[in-house]
Coordinates of C-alpha atoms in Angstrom, one line a residue:
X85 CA 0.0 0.0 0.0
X86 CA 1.4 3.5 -1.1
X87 CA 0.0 6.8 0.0
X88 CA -0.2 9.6 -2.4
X89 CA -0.6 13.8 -1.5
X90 CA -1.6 16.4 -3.0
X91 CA 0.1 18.7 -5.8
X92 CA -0.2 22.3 -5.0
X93 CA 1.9 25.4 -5.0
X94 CA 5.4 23.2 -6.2
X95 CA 5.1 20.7 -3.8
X96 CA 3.3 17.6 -2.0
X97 CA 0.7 18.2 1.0
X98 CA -1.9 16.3 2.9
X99 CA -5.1 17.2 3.3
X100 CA -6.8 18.7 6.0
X101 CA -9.6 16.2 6.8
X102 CA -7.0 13.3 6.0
X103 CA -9.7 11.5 3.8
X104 CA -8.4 8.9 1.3
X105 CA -9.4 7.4 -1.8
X106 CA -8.7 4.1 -2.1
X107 CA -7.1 2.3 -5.9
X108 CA -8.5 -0.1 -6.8
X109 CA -6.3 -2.5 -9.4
X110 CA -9.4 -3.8 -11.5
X111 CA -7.1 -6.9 -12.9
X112 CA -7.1 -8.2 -9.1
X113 CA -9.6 -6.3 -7.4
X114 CA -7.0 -5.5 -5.0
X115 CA -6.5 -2.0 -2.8
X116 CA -2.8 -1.0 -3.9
X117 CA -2.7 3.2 -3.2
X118 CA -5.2 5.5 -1.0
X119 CA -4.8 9.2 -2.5
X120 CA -5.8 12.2 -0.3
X121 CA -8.9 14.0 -1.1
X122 CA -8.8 17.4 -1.4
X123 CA -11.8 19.7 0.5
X124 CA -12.6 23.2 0.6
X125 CA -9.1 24.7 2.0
X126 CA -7.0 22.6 -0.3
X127 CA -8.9 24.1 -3.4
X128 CA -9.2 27.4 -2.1
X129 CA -5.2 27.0 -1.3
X130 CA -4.7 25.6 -5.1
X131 CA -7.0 28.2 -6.8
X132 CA -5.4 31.5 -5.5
X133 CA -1.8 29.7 -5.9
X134 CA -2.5 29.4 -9.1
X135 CA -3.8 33.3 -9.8
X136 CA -0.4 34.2 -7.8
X137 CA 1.6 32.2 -10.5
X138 CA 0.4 34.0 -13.0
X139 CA -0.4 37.3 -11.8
X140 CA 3.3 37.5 -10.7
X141 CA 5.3 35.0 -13.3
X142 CA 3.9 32.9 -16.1
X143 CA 1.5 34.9 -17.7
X144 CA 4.5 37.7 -18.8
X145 CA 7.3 35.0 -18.8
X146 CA 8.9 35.3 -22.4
X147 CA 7.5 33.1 -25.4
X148 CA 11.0 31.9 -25.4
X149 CA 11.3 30.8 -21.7
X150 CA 7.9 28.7 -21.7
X151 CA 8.6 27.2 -24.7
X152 CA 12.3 25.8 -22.9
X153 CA 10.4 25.2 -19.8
X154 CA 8.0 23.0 -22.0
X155 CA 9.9 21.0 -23.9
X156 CA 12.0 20.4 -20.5
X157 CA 8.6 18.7 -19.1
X158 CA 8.3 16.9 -22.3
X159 CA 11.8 15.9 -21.7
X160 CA 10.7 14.9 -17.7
X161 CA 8.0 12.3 -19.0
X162 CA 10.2 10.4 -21.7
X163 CA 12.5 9.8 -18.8
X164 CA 9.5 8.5 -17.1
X165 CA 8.0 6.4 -19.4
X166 CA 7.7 2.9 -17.7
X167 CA 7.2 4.3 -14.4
X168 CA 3.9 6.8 -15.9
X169 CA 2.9 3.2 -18.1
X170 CA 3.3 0.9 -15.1
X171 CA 0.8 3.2 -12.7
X172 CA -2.0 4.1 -15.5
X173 CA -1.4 -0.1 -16.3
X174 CA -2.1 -1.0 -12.5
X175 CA -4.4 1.9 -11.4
X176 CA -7.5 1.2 -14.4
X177 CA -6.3 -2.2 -16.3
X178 CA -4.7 -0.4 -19.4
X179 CA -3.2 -2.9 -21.4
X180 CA 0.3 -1.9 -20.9
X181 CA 1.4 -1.8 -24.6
X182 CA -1.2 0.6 -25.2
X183 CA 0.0 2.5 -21.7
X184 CA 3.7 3.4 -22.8
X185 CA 1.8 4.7 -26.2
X186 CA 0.1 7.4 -24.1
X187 CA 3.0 8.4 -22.2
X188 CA 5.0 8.7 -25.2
X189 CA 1.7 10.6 -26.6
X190 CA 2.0 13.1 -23.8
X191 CA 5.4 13.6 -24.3
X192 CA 4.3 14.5 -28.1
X193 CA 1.7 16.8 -27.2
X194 CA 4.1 18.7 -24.9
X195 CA 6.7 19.5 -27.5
X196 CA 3.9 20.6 -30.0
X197 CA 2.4 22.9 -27.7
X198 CA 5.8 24.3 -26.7
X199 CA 6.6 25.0 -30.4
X200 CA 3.1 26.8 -30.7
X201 CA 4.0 29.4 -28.0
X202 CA 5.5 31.8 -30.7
X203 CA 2.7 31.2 -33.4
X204 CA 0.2 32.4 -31.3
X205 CA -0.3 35.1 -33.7
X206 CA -2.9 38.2 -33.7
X207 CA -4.0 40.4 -36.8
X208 CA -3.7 43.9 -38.3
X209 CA -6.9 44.5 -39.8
X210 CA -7.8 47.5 -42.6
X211 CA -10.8 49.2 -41.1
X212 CA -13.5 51.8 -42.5
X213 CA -12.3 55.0 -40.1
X214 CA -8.6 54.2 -40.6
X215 CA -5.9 54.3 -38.4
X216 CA -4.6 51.1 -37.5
X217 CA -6.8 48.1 -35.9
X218 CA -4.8 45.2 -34.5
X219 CA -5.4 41.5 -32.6
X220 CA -4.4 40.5 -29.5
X221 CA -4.6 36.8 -28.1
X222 CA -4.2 37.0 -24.1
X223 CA -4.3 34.6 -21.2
X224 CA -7.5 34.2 -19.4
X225 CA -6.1 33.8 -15.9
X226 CA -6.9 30.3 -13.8
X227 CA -7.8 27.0 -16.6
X228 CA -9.6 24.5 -14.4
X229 CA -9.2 21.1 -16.3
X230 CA -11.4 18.7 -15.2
X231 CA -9.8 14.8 -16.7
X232 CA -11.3 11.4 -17.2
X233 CA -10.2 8.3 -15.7
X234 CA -10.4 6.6 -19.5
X235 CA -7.5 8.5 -20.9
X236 CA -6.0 10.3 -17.9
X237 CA -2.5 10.9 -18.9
X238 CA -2.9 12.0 -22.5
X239 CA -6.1 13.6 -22.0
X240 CA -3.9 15.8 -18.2
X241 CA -1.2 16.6 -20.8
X242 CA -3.7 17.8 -23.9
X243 CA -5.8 20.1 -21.2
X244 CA -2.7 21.0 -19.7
X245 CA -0.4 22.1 -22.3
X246 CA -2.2 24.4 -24.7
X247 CA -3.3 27.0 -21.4
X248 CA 0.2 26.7 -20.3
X249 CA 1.7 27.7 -23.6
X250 CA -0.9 30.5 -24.1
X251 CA 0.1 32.0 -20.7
X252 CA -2.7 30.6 -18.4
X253 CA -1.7 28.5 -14.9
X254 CA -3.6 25.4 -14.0
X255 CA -5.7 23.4 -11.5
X256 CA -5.8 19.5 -13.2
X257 CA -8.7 18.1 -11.4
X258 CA -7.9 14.0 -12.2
X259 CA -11.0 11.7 -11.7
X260 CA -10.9 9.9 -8.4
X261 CA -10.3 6.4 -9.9
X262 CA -6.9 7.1 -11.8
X263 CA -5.7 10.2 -10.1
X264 CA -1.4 8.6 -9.9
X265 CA -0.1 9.7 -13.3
X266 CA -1.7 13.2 -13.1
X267 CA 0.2 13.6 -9.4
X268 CA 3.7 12.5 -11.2
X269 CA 2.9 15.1 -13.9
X270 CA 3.4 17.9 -11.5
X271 CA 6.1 16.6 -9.9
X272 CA 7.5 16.5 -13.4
X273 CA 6.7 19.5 -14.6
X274 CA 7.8 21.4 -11.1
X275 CA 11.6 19.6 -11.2
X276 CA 11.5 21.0 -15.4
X277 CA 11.3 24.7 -13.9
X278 CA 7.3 25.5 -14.2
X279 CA 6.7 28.2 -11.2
X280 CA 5.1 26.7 -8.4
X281 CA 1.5 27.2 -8.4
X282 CA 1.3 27.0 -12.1
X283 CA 0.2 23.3 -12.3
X284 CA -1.5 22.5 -9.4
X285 CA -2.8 18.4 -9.5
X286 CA -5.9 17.9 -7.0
X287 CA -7.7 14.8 -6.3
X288 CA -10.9 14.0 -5.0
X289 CA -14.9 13.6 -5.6
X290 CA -16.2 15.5 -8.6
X291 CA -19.4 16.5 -6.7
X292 CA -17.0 18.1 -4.5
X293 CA -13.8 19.8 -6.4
X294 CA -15.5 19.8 -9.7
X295 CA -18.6 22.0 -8.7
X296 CA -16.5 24.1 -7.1
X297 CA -13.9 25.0 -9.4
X298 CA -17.0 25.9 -12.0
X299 CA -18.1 27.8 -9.5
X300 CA -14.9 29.6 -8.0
X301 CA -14.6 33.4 -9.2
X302 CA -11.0 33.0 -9.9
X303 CA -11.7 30.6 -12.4
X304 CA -11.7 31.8 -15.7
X305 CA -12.5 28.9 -17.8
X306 CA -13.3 25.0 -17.1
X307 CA -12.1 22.4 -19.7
X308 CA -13.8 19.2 -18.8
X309 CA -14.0 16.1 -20.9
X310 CA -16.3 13.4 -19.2
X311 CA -20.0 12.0 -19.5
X312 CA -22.3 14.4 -21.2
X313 CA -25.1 14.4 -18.1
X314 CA -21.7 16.0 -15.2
X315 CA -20.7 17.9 -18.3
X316 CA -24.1 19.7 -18.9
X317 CA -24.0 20.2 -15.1
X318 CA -20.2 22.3 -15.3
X319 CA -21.8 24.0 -18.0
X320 CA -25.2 25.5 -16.1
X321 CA -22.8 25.9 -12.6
X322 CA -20.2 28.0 -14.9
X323 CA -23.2 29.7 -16.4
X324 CA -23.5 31.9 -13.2
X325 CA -20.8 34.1 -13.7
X326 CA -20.2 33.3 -17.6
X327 CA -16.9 31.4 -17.1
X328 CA -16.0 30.0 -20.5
X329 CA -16.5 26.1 -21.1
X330 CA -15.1 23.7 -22.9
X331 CA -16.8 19.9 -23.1
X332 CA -16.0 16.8 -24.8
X333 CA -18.7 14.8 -23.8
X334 CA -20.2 11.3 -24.4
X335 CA -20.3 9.4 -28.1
X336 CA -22.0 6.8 -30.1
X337 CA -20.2 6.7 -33.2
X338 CA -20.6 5.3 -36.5
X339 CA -18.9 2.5 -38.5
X340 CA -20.0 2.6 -41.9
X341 CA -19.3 -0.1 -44.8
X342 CA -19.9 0.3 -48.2
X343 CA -19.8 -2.1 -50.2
X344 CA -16.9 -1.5 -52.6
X345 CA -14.5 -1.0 -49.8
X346 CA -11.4 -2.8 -49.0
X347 CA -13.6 -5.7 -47.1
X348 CA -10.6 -7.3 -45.3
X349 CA -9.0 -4.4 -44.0
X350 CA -12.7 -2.9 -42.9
X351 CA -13.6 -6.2 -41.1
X352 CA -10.3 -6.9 -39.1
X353 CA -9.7 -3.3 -38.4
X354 CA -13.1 -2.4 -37.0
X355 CA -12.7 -4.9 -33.7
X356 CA -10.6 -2.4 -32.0
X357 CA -12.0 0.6 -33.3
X358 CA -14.9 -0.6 -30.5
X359 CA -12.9 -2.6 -28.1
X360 CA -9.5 -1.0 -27.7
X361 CA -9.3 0.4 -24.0
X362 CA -12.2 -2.3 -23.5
X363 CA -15.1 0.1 -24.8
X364 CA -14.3 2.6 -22.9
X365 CA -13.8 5.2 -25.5
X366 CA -16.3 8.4 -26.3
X367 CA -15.1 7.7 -30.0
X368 CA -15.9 3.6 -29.7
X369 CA -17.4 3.0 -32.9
X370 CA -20.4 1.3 -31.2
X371 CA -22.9 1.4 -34.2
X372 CA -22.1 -0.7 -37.2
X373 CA -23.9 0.2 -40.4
X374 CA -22.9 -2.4 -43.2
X375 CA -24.2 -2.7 -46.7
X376 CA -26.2 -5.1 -47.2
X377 CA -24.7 -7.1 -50.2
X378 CA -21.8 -7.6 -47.8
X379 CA -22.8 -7.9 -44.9
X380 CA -22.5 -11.5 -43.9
X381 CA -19.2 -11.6 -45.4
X382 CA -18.4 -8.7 -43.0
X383 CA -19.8 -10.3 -39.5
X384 CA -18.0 -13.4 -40.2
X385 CA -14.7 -11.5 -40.6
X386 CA -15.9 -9.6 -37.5
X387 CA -16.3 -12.1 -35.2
X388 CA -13.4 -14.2 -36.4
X389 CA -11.2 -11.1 -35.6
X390 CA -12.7 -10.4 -32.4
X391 CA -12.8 -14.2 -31.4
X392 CA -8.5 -13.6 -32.1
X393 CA -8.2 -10.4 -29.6
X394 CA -5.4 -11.2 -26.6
X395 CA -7.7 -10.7 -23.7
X396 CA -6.2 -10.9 -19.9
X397 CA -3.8 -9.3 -17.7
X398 CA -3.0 -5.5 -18.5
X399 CA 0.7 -6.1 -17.4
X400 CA 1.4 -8.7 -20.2
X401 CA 3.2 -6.9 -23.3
X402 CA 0.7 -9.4 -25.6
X403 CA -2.7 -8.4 -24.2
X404 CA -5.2 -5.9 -26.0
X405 CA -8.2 -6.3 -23.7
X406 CA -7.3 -5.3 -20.4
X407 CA -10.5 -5.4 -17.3
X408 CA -13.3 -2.4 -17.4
X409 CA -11.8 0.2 -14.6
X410 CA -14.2 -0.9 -11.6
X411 CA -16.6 -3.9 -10.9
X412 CA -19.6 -1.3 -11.2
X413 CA -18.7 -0.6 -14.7
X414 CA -18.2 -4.0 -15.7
X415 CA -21.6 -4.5 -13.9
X416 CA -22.9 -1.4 -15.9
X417 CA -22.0 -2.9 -19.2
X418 CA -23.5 -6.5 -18.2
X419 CA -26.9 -4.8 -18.1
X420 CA -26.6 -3.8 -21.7
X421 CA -25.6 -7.0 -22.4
X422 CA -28.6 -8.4 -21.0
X423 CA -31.1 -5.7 -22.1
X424 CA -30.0 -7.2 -25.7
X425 CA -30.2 -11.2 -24.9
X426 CA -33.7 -11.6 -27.2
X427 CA -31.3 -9.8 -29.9
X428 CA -28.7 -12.2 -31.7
X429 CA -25.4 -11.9 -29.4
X430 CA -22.7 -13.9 -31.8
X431 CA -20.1 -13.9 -29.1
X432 CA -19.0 -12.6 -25.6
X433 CA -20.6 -11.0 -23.0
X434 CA -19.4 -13.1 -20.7
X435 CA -17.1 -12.5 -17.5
X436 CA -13.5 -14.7 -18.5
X437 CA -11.5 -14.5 -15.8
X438 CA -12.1 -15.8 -12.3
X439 CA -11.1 -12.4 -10.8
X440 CA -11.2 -8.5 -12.4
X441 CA -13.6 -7.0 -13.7
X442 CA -12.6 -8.5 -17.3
X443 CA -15.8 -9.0 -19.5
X444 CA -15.4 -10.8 -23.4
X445 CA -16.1 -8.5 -26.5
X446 CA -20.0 -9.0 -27.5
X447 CA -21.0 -8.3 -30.6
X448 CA -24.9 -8.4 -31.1
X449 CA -26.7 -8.7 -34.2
X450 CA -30.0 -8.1 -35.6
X451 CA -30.9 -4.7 -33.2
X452 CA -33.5 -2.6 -34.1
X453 CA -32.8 1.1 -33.9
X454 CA -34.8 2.3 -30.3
X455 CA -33.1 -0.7 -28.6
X456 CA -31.4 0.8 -25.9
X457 CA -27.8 -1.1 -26.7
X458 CA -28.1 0.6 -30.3
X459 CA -29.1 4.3 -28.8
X460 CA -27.1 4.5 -25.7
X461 CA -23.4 5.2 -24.6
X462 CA -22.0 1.5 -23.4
X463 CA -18.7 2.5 -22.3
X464 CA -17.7 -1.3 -22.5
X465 CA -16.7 -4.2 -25.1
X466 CA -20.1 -4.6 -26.6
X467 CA -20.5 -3.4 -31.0
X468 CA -23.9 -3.9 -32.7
X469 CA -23.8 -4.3 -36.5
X470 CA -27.2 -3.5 -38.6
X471 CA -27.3 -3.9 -42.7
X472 CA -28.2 -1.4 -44.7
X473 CA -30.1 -1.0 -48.0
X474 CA -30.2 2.9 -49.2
X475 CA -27.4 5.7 -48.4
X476 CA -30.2 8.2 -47.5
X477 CA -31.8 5.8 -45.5
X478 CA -28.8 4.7 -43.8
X479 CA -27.7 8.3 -43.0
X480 CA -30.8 9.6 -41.7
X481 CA -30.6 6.8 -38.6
X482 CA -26.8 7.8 -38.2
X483 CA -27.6 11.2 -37.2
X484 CA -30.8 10.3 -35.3
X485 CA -28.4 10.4 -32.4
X486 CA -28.0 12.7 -29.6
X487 CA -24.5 12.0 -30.2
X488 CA -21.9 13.4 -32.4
X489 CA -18.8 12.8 -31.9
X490 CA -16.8 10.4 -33.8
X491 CA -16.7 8.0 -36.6
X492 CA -15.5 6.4 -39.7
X493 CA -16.0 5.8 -43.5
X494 CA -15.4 2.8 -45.5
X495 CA -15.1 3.0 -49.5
X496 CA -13.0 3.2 -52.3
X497 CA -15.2 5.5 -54.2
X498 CA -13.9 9.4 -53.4
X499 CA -17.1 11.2 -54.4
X500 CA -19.0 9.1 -51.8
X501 CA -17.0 9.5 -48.7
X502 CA -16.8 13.2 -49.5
X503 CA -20.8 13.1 -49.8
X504 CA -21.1 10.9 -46.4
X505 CA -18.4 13.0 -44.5
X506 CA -20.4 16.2 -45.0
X507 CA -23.4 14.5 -44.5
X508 CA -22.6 13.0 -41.1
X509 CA -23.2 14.9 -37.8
X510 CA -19.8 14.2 -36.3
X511 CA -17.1 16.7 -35.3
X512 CA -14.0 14.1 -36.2
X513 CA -14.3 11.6 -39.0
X514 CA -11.1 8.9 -40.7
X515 CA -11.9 7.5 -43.6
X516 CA -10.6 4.1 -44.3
X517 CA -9.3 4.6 -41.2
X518 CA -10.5 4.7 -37.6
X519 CA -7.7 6.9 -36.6
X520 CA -9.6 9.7 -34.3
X521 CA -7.0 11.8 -32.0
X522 CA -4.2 13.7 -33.8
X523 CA -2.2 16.0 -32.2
X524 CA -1.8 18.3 -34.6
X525 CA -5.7 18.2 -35.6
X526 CA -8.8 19.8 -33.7
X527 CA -11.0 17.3 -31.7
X528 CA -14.2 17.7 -30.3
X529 CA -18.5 16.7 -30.9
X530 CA -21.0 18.0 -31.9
X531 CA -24.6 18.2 -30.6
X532 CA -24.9 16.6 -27.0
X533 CA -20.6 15.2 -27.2
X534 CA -20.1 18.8 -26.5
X535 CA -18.8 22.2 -27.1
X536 CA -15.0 23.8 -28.1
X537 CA -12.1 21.7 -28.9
X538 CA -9.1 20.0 -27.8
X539 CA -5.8 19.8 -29.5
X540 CA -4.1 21.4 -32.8
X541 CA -4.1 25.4 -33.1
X542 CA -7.7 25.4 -32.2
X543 CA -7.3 24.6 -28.6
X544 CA -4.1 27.0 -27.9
X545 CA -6.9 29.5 -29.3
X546 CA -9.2 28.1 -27.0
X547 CA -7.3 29.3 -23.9
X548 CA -7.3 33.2 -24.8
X549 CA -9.5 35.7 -25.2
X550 CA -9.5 37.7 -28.2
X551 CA -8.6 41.7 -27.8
X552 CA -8.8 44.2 -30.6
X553 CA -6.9 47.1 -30.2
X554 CA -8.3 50.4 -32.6
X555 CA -5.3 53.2 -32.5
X556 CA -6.3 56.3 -34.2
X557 CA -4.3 58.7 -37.1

């Protein structure tokens, strides 16, 4: 057992009450860390040292000097790869393959937001009086970044980095279950030379730190990405005193498969365009639409593929399918499961290991669109594949979806997946692909998946407010 404190102001501090939250490893099902939670003085404490670090350093440090003082964190987390892999492996089940991927991902997104500190660029703009009108992009003051316990390292360093390169300091609230690698990432970016208070790291219960960081008048803006019902609630507590808000919210994204695409690469790919991270994905490409002419051809490739997936302990170097993060979510997921037994279920669904919360990939057939496994977010290992007939037809039920998220395209004929693209309500799309997240590109939903964007230019945008500046002749 290993006890973890509190990140704030440069350094590590318990709590006042003492409370702990117990880590869980969801492989075992064992207690291996407690964390302390932080209350009401540790946020207060962690809010205002964050408006002193930038009141009084970062936000009018030189371009130059954040941009070192970035790449040095980026630096910090490639020397601490396998430690950063081996905690997010053992604190939620991620397969640890996929684990030093993310590390290294953070370290990526690091060194692209250092290099956009000096292309943050404003405008000179011609206007009807003359004179000369000109843009400014400045900090807003205090980022609140609320993380995910799905993605917590890449999705910490994507929040992170883009309001520390355009000037803003920050309180990274991880969620409760996978809070480790967000605590190293301050240490990190502290021993790299970031003032103290600029990246403060608190754990503890959303319903507690969460409300009131959307709530806290220093705050200047929340970035949250999480389920779409606690994101609408950041959004209406924010509301009060206009705080700006970004979401990336929930998903139930479409695979679609026409039939003159590349058939093999389609069917084996599209397994782990659902399952990878064991469902839990807002991008899982949940909702299958395949061509009818092909479609049987398709769910036998399918479920051959899926039957092949390494399922088992995260900590092997061979597995894909690691456990769900908690025996409630497993249990969560089971219920779909069973909500869809008078539907076709061609395999999994079952629990396959003795102990974890490990659950086999289930992919279920013959659904009819209000069935609640086809409409809803699973958040788990379970695909449902539906044939299609007409293109109109076909696209009118994709977008009859709260949802909006992600997706992906299947055909060899360019006029088509242009036509679909545009056609589908979706704020990221791959074609022939299922390739969501890129660094360098904007990512984000529409409708009910949320509001704003993470990553590329966009998001450094994101974390500034937009002054224009009218000098006279």
């Amino acid at each position: 057992m290993t006890s973890h404190l509190l990140f704030i102001n440069g350094e590590f501090r318990d709590c006042a009450s003492r409370k702990r939250i117990p880590q869980t490893n969801p492989a075992t099902g064992e207690v291996f860390a407690e964390v302390a939670a932080a209350g009401p003085s540790e946020l207060e404490a962690a809010v205002q040292g964050a408006h002193n670090a930038f009141t009084r350093e970062w936000r009018d440090l030189i371009p130059r000097k954040r941009t070192d003082i970035l790449f040095a964190i980026a630096r910090g987390i490639r020397a601490h790869v396998e430690e950063l892999a081996q905690l997010e492996c053992r604190n939620i089940g991620k397969p640890i393959s996929d684990a030093r991927d993310e590390i290294e991902l953070g370290a990526r997104i690091l060194e692209y937001y250092a290099g956009g500190v000096t292309r943050l660029f404003g405008q000179t703009i011609p206007v009807g009086r003359g004179g000369f009108d000109f843009t400014l992009r400045q900090p807003m003051g205090v980022v609140a970044a609320i993380v995910p316990w799905n993605f917590p390292f890449p999705i910490s360093c994507w929040k992170a980095a883009p309001a520390l390169a355009a000037g803003n300091t920050v309180v990274l609230k991880p969620a409760s279950q996978s809070p480790l690698t967000a605590l190293l990432l301050g240490r990190i970016a502290a021993e790299a030379g970031l003032p103290a208070g600029a990246l403060q790291v608190l754990p503890g219960q959303g319903s507690d730190i969460g409300d009131a960081l959307a709530t806290h008048p220093l705050v200047r803006k929340i970035s949250f990405t999480g389920s779409t019902s606690v994101g609408s609630r950041i959004m209406s507590l924010a509301a009060k005193d206009l705080k700006r808000v970004s979401l990336e919210l929930g998903g139930k994204s479409p695979n679609i498969v026409f039939a003159e695409c590349d058939l093999e690469a389609a069917a084996t790919s599209s397994p782990m365009s659902v399952f990878a991270n064991t469902g839990q994905d807002c991008c899982a490409r949940s909702r299958v639409f395949v061509e009818r002419k092909i479609f049987d051809a398709f769910v036998d490739k399918f479920v051959a593929a899926t039957r092949k997936l390494e399922v088992g302990d995260p900590a092997r170097d061979k597995t894909q399918i690691g456990p769900l993060v908690s025996e409630g979510q497993r249990k969560s997921v089971e219920e779909f499961v069973d909500s869809a037994r008078n539907r076709k279920i061609a395999c999994g669904g079952s629990r396959s290991q003795t102990k974890g919360a490990f659950l086999e990939p289930a992919v279920v057939l013959d659904v009819e669109p209000g069935d609640r496994v086809w409409r809803e977010e699973v958040f788990g290992p379970v695909v449902c594949i539906r044939p299609f007939d007409d293109e109109a037809a076909m696209l009118r039920e994709v977008n009859d979806s709260p949802y909006g998220l992600s997706g992906s395209i299947w055909t060899n004929d360019l006029k088509r997946a242009i036509r679909v693209a545009r056609a589908v309500e979706s704020g990221v799309l791959s074609i022939n692909s299922h390739s969501s997240v890129h660094v360098e590109a904007p990512f984000g939903g529409f409708k009910q998946s949320g509001i704003g964007r993470d990553l590329g230019m966009s998001a450094l945008e994101g974390y500034t407010e937009l002054k224009n500046v009218y000098v006279a002749d």
